């Protein structure tokens, strides 16, 4: 029974990664597709490959997720907490995907874990939640917005005398590089989050010891599922990011992607902070769009997206807590 619970929990974690891939694939490619720098299928294929590569670039974010948010629970109750947390995250992913709202899969996962831990009377590391989740959640969109604005201002100044047609054609080519960098950062961030959950399941199941290196098969499985999910696409959310916030041109798309990728690499390598790729690319698009004129950004759509950010963790936590009580009633 213990082995069965472990296998089921890992399978659910990998399914979460798959939903993360198709939910967040828009983050990496929406701007490139909307500016016609890449065709949708070519963009998805490129994003899938770069997500796979990004998953192998580090393990700092995985360590934060597996050890820094909740105390690793033990026994059957521990596996139920992990299972319920994943159910909460998957449920919120599916709801927001259905409505085309680019919410954060990452914060759905964090909310799910915290909600299930509270329901199961397990310890939550509130200092870790504050330092590694809440503060980056607030700061990363602000940094993305401001940095996106200034990157676009620099591009406008550098190319102020360039032929507009030639400049746009050049930036379409450059966008293939910036979109690849964005997808690599997505793999670096989001594949590691699931690795952290799988490692926690292995520790609960007695297969691994806390603090051990992440097994290679875990990295491969998480990276592969993220890539498969990415290739499955996320057309509803892509339309929101690529068109409904602002109509992007190639220079703007390049600026937004470059900004978002830079913020993700910094958060991963310098702070081991699991930030939301959705938050960063959305705020970067807003910042870039504001250089045209503030009214060019459809702030009504942006307001709905920001509202989604603030309800994601509590909503996923509530679903996870409910899931824990149901599972505990059935199997406890």
CSV table of C-alpha atoms in Angstrom, one decimal:
chain,number,residue,atom,x,y,z
A,1,UNK,CA,0.0,0.0,0.0
A,2,UNK,CA,2.9,2.4,0.8
A,3,UNK,CA,4.5,1.7,-2.6
A,4,UNK,CA,1.1,2.2,-4.3
A,5,UNK,CA,0.6,5.5,-2.6
A,6,UNK,CA,4.1,6.6,-3.6
A,7,UNK,CA,3.6,5.6,-7.3
A,8,UNK,CA,0.2,7.4,-7.4
A,9,UNK,CA,1.6,10.6,-5.8
A,10,UNK,CA,4.5,10.7,-8.2
A,11,UNK,CA,2.1,10.1,-11.2
A,12,UNK,CA,-0.1,13.0,-10.0
A,13,UNK,CA,3.0,15.2,-9.6
A,14,UNK,CA,4.0,14.4,-13.2
A,15,UNK,CA,0.5,15.1,-14.4
A,16,UNK,CA,0.7,18.5,-12.6
A,17,UNK,CA,3.9,19.1,-14.6
A,18,UNK,CA,2.1,18.3,-17.8
A,19,UNK,CA,-0.7,20.8,-17.0
A,20,UNK,CA,2.0,23.3,-16.1
A,21,UNK,CA,3.5,22.8,-19.5
A,22,UNK,CA,0.3,23.4,-21.5
A,23,UNK,CA,-0.9,26.1,-19.1
A,24,UNK,CA,2.4,28.1,-19.2
A,25,UNK,CA,3.6,27.3,-22.8
A,26,UNK,CA,2.0,30.7,-23.7
A,27,UNK,CA,4.6,32.4,-21.5
A,28,UNK,CA,7.4,31.5,-23.7
A,29,UNK,CA,5.9,31.8,-27.1
A,30,UNK,CA,2.8,34.1,-27.1
A,31,UNK,CA,4.8,37.2,-28.0
A,32,UNK,CA,6.7,35.4,-30.8
A,33,UNK,CA,3.6,34.0,-32.3
A,34,UNK,CA,1.6,37.2,-32.1
A,35,UNK,CA,4.3,39.2,-33.9
A,36,UNK,CA,4.6,36.4,-36.5
A,37,UNK,CA,8.2,35.8,-35.7
A,38,UNK,CA,7.5,32.1,-35.3
A,39,UNK,CA,4.6,29.9,-36.4
A,40,UNK,CA,2.6,28.4,-33.5
A,41,UNK,CA,3.9,24.8,-34.1
A,42,UNK,CA,7.5,25.9,-34.6
A,43,UNK,CA,7.3,28.0,-31.5
A,44,UNK,CA,5.8,25.1,-29.4
A,45,UNK,CA,8.4,22.7,-30.7
A,46,UNK,CA,11.2,25.1,-29.8
A,47,UNK,CA,9.7,25.8,-26.4
A,48,UNK,CA,9.4,22.1,-25.7
A,49,UNK,CA,13.1,21.4,-26.5
A,50,UNK,CA,14.3,24.4,-24.5
A,51,UNK,CA,12.1,23.5,-21.5
A,52,UNK,CA,13.7,20.1,-21.5
A,53,UNK,CA,17.2,21.6,-21.6
A,54,UNK,CA,16.4,24.2,-18.9
A,55,UNK,CA,15.3,21.5,-16.4
A,56,UNK,CA,18.9,20.3,-16.2
A,57,UNK,CA,20.6,23.6,-15.4
A,58,UNK,CA,20.2,23.7,-11.7
A,59,UNK,CA,18.6,22.4,-8.5
A,60,UNK,CA,18.3,25.4,-6.2
A,61,UNK,CA,14.6,26.0,-6.8
A,62,UNK,CA,13.8,22.3,-6.3
A,63,UNK,CA,15.6,22.4,-2.9
A,64,UNK,CA,13.5,25.4,-1.9
A,65,UNK,CA,10.3,23.6,-2.8
A,66,UNK,CA,11.2,20.3,-1.2
A,67,UNK,CA,12.6,21.7,2.1
A,68,UNK,CA,11.8,25.4,2.4
A,69,UNK,CA,8.0,25.7,2.5
A,70,UNK,CA,6.6,22.9,4.6
A,71,UNK,CA,8.2,20.4,6.9
A,72,UNK,CA,8.5,17.1,5.1
A,73,UNK,CA,5.5,15.1,6.5
A,74,UNK,CA,5.9,11.5,7.4
A,75,UNK,CA,4.0,8.2,6.8
A,76,UNK,CA,0.6,7.7,5.1
A,77,UNK,CA,-0.5,11.1,6.3
A,78,UNK,CA,2.5,12.8,4.7
A,79,UNK,CA,1.7,11.1,1.3
A,80,UNK,CA,-2.0,12.3,1.7
A,81,UNK,CA,-0.8,15.8,2.3
A,82,UNK,CA,1.4,15.8,-0.8
A,83,UNK,CA,-1.4,14.2,-2.9
A,84,UNK,CA,-4.0,16.7,-1.8
A,85,UNK,CA,-1.6,19.6,-2.4
A,86,UNK,CA,-1.1,18.5,-6.0
A,87,UNK,CA,-4.9,18.0,-6.5
A,88,UNK,CA,-5.5,21.6,-5.4
A,89,UNK,CA,-2.8,22.9,-7.8
A,90,UNK,CA,-4.1,20.8,-10.8
A,91,UNK,CA,-7.7,21.9,-10.2
A,92,UNK,CA,-6.8,25.6,-10.2
A,93,UNK,CA,-4.7,25.1,-13.3
A,94,UNK,CA,-7.6,23.6,-15.2
A,95,UNK,CA,-10.1,26.2,-14.0
A,96,UNK,CA,-7.8,29.1,-15.1
A,97,UNK,CA,-6.9,27.4,-18.4
A,98,UNK,CA,-10.6,27.0,-19.2
A,99,UNK,CA,-11.2,30.7,-18.7
A,100,UNK,CA,-8.0,31.7,-20.5
A,101,UNK,CA,-6.6,33.4,-17.5
A,102,UNK,CA,-2.7,33.3,-17.2
A,103,UNK,CA,-2.5,32.6,-13.5
A,104,UNK,CA,0.6,31.1,-12.0
A,105,UNK,CA,0.9,27.3,-11.9
A,106,UNK,CA,3.8,27.8,-9.4
A,107,UNK,CA,1.7,29.7,-6.9
A,108,UNK,CA,-1.1,27.1,-7.4
A,109,UNK,CA,1.4,24.5,-6.3
A,110,UNK,CA,2.6,26.5,-3.4
A,111,UNK,CA,-0.9,27.3,-2.2
A,112,UNK,CA,-1.9,23.6,-2.6
A,113,UNK,CA,1.1,22.4,-0.5
A,114,UNK,CA,0.4,25.0,2.3
A,115,UNK,CA,-3.3,24.3,2.3
A,116,UNK,CA,-2.9,20.6,2.5
A,117,UNK,CA,-0.2,20.9,5.2
A,118,UNK,CA,-2.5,23.1,7.3
A,119,UNK,CA,-5.4,20.7,6.9
A,120,UNK,CA,-3.1,17.8,7.9
A,121,UNK,CA,-1.8,19.7,10.9
A,122,UNK,CA,1.7,19.6,9.5
A,123,UNK,CA,4.3,22.4,10.0
A,124,UNK,CA,4.4,25.3,7.5
A,125,UNK,CA,7.7,27.3,7.3
A,126,UNK,CA,6.0,30.7,7.2
A,127,UNK,CA,9.4,32.5,7.1
A,128,UNK,CA,10.2,30.4,3.9
A,129,UNK,CA,6.8,31.1,2.4
A,130,UNK,CA,7.3,34.9,3.1
A,131,UNK,CA,10.9,35.1,1.9
A,132,UNK,CA,10.8,32.6,-1.1
A,133,UNK,CA,7.2,33.0,-2.3
A,134,UNK,CA,5.4,36.1,-1.1
A,135,UNK,CA,8.2,38.7,-1.5
A,136,UNK,CA,9.3,37.4,-4.9
A,137,UNK,CA,5.6,37.2,-6.0
A,138,UNK,CA,5.2,40.9,-5.3
A,139,UNK,CA,8.7,42.1,-6.4
A,140,UNK,CA,9.1,40.1,-9.7
A,141,UNK,CA,6.1,41.7,-11.5
A,142,UNK,CA,7.3,45.1,-10.4
A,143,UNK,CA,10.8,44.4,-11.6
A,144,UNK,CA,9.4,43.0,-14.9
A,145,UNK,CA,7.2,46.0,-15.4
A,146,UNK,CA,9.9,48.6,-14.7
A,147,UNK,CA,12.7,46.7,-16.5
A,148,UNK,CA,10.5,46.0,-19.5
A,149,UNK,CA,9.8,49.7,-19.8
A,150,UNK,CA,13.5,50.7,-19.7
A,151,UNK,CA,14.6,47.9,-22.0
A,152,UNK,CA,12.1,49.1,-24.6
A,153,UNK,CA,13.1,52.8,-24.1
A,154,UNK,CA,16.8,51.8,-24.8
A,155,UNK,CA,15.8,49.9,-27.9
A,156,UNK,CA,13.7,52.8,-29.2
A,157,UNK,CA,16.7,55.1,-28.6
A,158,UNK,CA,19.3,52.8,-30.2
A,159,UNK,CA,17.1,52.2,-33.3
A,160,UNK,CA,15.6,55.7,-33.6
A,161,UNK,CA,17.1,56.3,-37.0
A,162,UNK,CA,16.7,52.8,-38.4
A,163,UNK,CA,14.5,51.9,-41.2
A,164,UNK,CA,11.3,50.6,-39.5
A,165,UNK,CA,10.7,47.8,-42.0
A,166,UNK,CA,14.3,46.5,-41.7
A,167,UNK,CA,14.3,46.9,-37.9
A,168,UNK,CA,11.1,44.9,-37.5
A,169,UNK,CA,12.5,42.1,-39.7
A,170,UNK,CA,15.7,42.0,-37.7
A,171,UNK,CA,13.8,41.8,-34.4
A,172,UNK,CA,11.6,39.0,-35.7
A,173,UNK,CA,14.8,37.0,-36.2
A,174,UNK,CA,16.1,38.1,-32.8
A,175,UNK,CA,12.8,37.0,-31.2
A,176,UNK,CA,13.7,33.4,-32.0
A,177,UNK,CA,16.6,33.8,-29.6
A,178,UNK,CA,14.7,35.7,-26.9
A,179,UNK,CA,11.8,33.2,-27.0
A,180,UNK,CA,14.3,30.3,-26.7
A,181,UNK,CA,15.8,32.1,-23.7
A,182,UNK,CA,12.4,32.5,-22.2
A,183,UNK,CA,11.6,28.8,-22.7
A,184,UNK,CA,14.9,27.8,-21.2
A,185,UNK,CA,14.2,29.9,-18.1
A,186,UNK,CA,10.7,28.4,-17.9
A,187,UNK,CA,12.3,24.9,-17.8
A,188,UNK,CA,14.8,26.0,-15.3
A,189,UNK,CA,12.1,27.3,-13.0
A,190,UNK,CA,9.0,25.1,-13.4
A,191,UNK,CA,10.5,21.7,-14.0
A,192,UNK,CA,12.5,22.1,-10.7
A,193,UNK,CA,9.3,22.9,-8.8
A,194,UNK,CA,7.9,19.4,-9.6
A,195,UNK,CA,11.3,17.8,-9.0
A,196,UNK,CA,11.1,19.2,-5.4
A,197,UNK,CA,7.7,17.6,-4.9
A,198,UNK,CA,8.8,14.2,-6.3
A,199,UNK,CA,11.8,14.3,-4.0
A,200,UNK,CA,9.6,15.0,-1.1
A,201,UNK,CA,7.4,12.0,-2.0
A,202,UNK,CA,10.5,9.8,-2.2
A,203,UNK,CA,11.7,11.0,1.2
A,204,UNK,CA,8.2,10.3,2.7
A,205,UNK,CA,8.3,6.9,1.1
A,206,UNK,CA,11.7,6.1,2.6
A,207,UNK,CA,13.3,5.8,-0.8
A,208,UNK,CA,15.5,8.8,-0.5
A,209,UNK,CA,17.0,10.7,2.5
A,210,UNK,CA,16.3,14.5,2.9
A,211,UNK,CA,19.2,16.5,1.4
A,212,UNK,CA,20.2,13.8,-1.1
A,213,UNK,CA,20.9,14.9,-4.7
A,214,UNK,CA,18.0,14.8,-7.1
A,215,UNK,CA,17.9,11.4,-8.9
A,216,UNK,CA,18.6,11.6,-12.6
A,217,UNK,CA,15.4,9.8,-13.5
A,218,UNK,CA,13.4,12.4,-11.6
A,219,UNK,CA,15.0,15.2,-13.6
A,220,UNK,CA,14.3,13.3,-16.9
A,221,UNK,CA,10.7,12.5,-16.0
A,222,UNK,CA,9.8,16.0,-14.9
A,223,UNK,CA,11.6,17.6,-17.9
A,224,UNK,CA,9.9,15.3,-20.3
A,225,UNK,CA,6.4,15.8,-18.9
A,226,UNK,CA,6.9,19.6,-18.9
A,227,UNK,CA,8.0,19.4,-22.6
A,228,UNK,CA,5.1,17.2,-23.6
A,229,UNK,CA,2.7,19.6,-21.9
A,230,UNK,CA,4.3,22.5,-23.6
A,231,UNK,CA,4.0,20.9,-27.0
A,232,UNK,CA,0.3,20.2,-26.3
A,233,UNK,CA,-0.1,24.0,-26.3
A,234,UNK,CA,-2.1,26.5,-24.4
A,235,UNK,CA,-4.0,28.4,-27.1
A,236,UNK,CA,-6.6,30.1,-24.8
A,237,UNK,CA,-3.9,31.7,-22.6
A,238,UNK,CA,-1.7,32.5,-25.6
A,239,UNK,CA,-4.5,34.7,-27.0
A,240,UNK,CA,-4.7,36.6,-23.7
A,241,UNK,CA,-1.0,37.3,-23.5
A,242,UNK,CA,-0.3,37.8,-27.2
A,243,UNK,CA,-3.3,40.0,-28.2
A,244,UNK,CA,-5.6,41.1,-25.4
A,245,UNK,CA,-3.1,43.0,-23.2
A,246,UNK,CA,-1.6,44.9,-26.1
A,247,UNK,CA,-0.9,44.4,-29.8
A,248,UNK,CA,2.8,43.7,-29.9
A,249,UNK,CA,5.3,44.4,-32.6
A,250,UNK,CA,8.7,42.4,-33.0
A,251,UNK,CA,10.8,45.0,-31.0
A,252,UNK,CA,8.3,45.0,-28.2
A,253,UNK,CA,8.1,41.2,-28.2
A,254,UNK,CA,11.9,41.0,-28.1
A,255,UNK,CA,12.1,43.5,-25.2
A,256,UNK,CA,9.4,41.6,-23.2
A,257,UNK,CA,11.0,38.2,-23.6
A,258,UNK,CA,14.5,39.4,-22.9
A,259,UNK,CA,13.4,41.1,-19.7
A,260,UNK,CA,11.4,38.1,-18.5
A,261,UNK,CA,14.2,35.7,-19.2
A,262,UNK,CA,16.7,37.9,-17.4
A,263,UNK,CA,14.5,38.1,-14.3
A,264,UNK,CA,14.0,34.3,-14.2
A,265,UNK,CA,17.7,33.5,-14.5
A,266,UNK,CA,18.5,35.9,-11.7
A,267,UNK,CA,15.9,34.5,-9.4
A,268,UNK,CA,17.0,30.9,-10.1
A,269,UNK,CA,20.8,31.2,-9.9
A,270,UNK,CA,21.2,34.1,-7.4
A,271,UNK,CA,18.3,33.6,-5.0
A,272,UNK,CA,17.0,30.0,-5.6
A,273,UNK,CA,13.6,31.7,-5.5
A,274,UNK,CA,10.7,29.9,-7.4
A,275,UNK,CA,9.1,32.8,-9.1
A,276,UNK,CA,6.1,32.7,-11.5
A,277,UNK,CA,7.0,32.9,-15.2
A,278,UNK,CA,3.5,34.1,-15.8
A,279,UNK,CA,3.8,37.0,-13.5
A,280,UNK,CA,7.1,38.1,-15.1
A,281,UNK,CA,6.2,37.9,-18.8
A,282,UNK,CA,2.8,39.5,-18.2
A,283,UNK,CA,4.3,42.5,-16.3
A,284,UNK,CA,7.1,42.8,-18.9
A,285,UNK,CA,4.5,43.0,-21.7
A,286,UNK,CA,2.7,45.7,-19.8
A,287,UNK,CA,5.9,47.7,-19.2
A,288,UNK,CA,7.0,47.4,-22.8
A,289,UNK,CA,3.5,48.4,-24.0
A,290,UNK,CA,3.5,51.5,-21.7
A,291,UNK,CA,6.3,53.0,-23.7
A,292,UNK,CA,4.0,53.5,-26.7
A,293,UNK,CA,1.5,55.3,-24.4
A,294,UNK,CA,-0.1,54.3,-21.1
A,295,UNK,CA,-3.5,53.9,-22.7
A,296,UNK,CA,-2.1,51.4,-25.3
A,297,UNK,CA,-2.2,48.7,-22.6
A,298,UNK,CA,-5.6,47.3,-22.0
A,299,UNK,CA,-5.5,47.8,-18.2
A,300,UNK,CA,-8.9,46.2,-17.7
A,301,UNK,CA,-7.6,42.8,-18.9
A,302,UNK,CA,-4.4,43.4,-16.8
A,303,UNK,CA,-6.6,44.1,-13.7
A,304,UNK,CA,-8.4,40.8,-14.1
A,305,UNK,CA,-5.0,39.0,-14.5
A,306,UNK,CA,-3.6,40.7,-11.4
A,307,UNK,CA,-6.8,39.7,-9.4
A,308,UNK,CA,-6.1,36.1,-10.5
A,309,UNK,CA,-2.6,36.3,-9.1
A,310,UNK,CA,-3.9,37.3,-5.6
A,311,UNK,CA,-6.6,34.6,-5.4
A,312,UNK,CA,-4.5,31.7,-6.8
A,313,UNK,CA,-2.7,30.7,-3.6
A,314,UNK,CA,-5.8,30.9,-1.3
A,315,UNK,CA,-8.0,29.1,-3.9
A,316,UNK,CA,-5.5,26.3,-4.5
A,317,UNK,CA,-5.0,26.0,-0.7
A,318,UNK,CA,-8.8,25.7,-0.2
A,319,UNK,CA,-9.2,23.0,-2.8
A,320,UNK,CA,-6.1,21.2,-1.4
A,321,UNK,CA,-7.5,21.3,2.2
A,322,UNK,CA,-10.9,19.9,0.9
A,323,UNK,CA,-9.0,17.2,-1.0
A,324,UNK,CA,-7.1,16.2,2.1
A,325,UNK,CA,-10.2,15.9,4.2
A,326,UNK,CA,-11.9,13.7,1.6
A,327,UNK,CA,-8.8,11.5,1.1
A,328,UNK,CA,-8.3,11.2,4.9
A,329,UNK,CA,-12.0,10.3,5.3
A,330,UNK,CA,-11.7,7.6,2.7
A,331,UNK,CA,-8.3,6.1,3.6
A,332,UNK,CA,-7.4,7.6,7.0
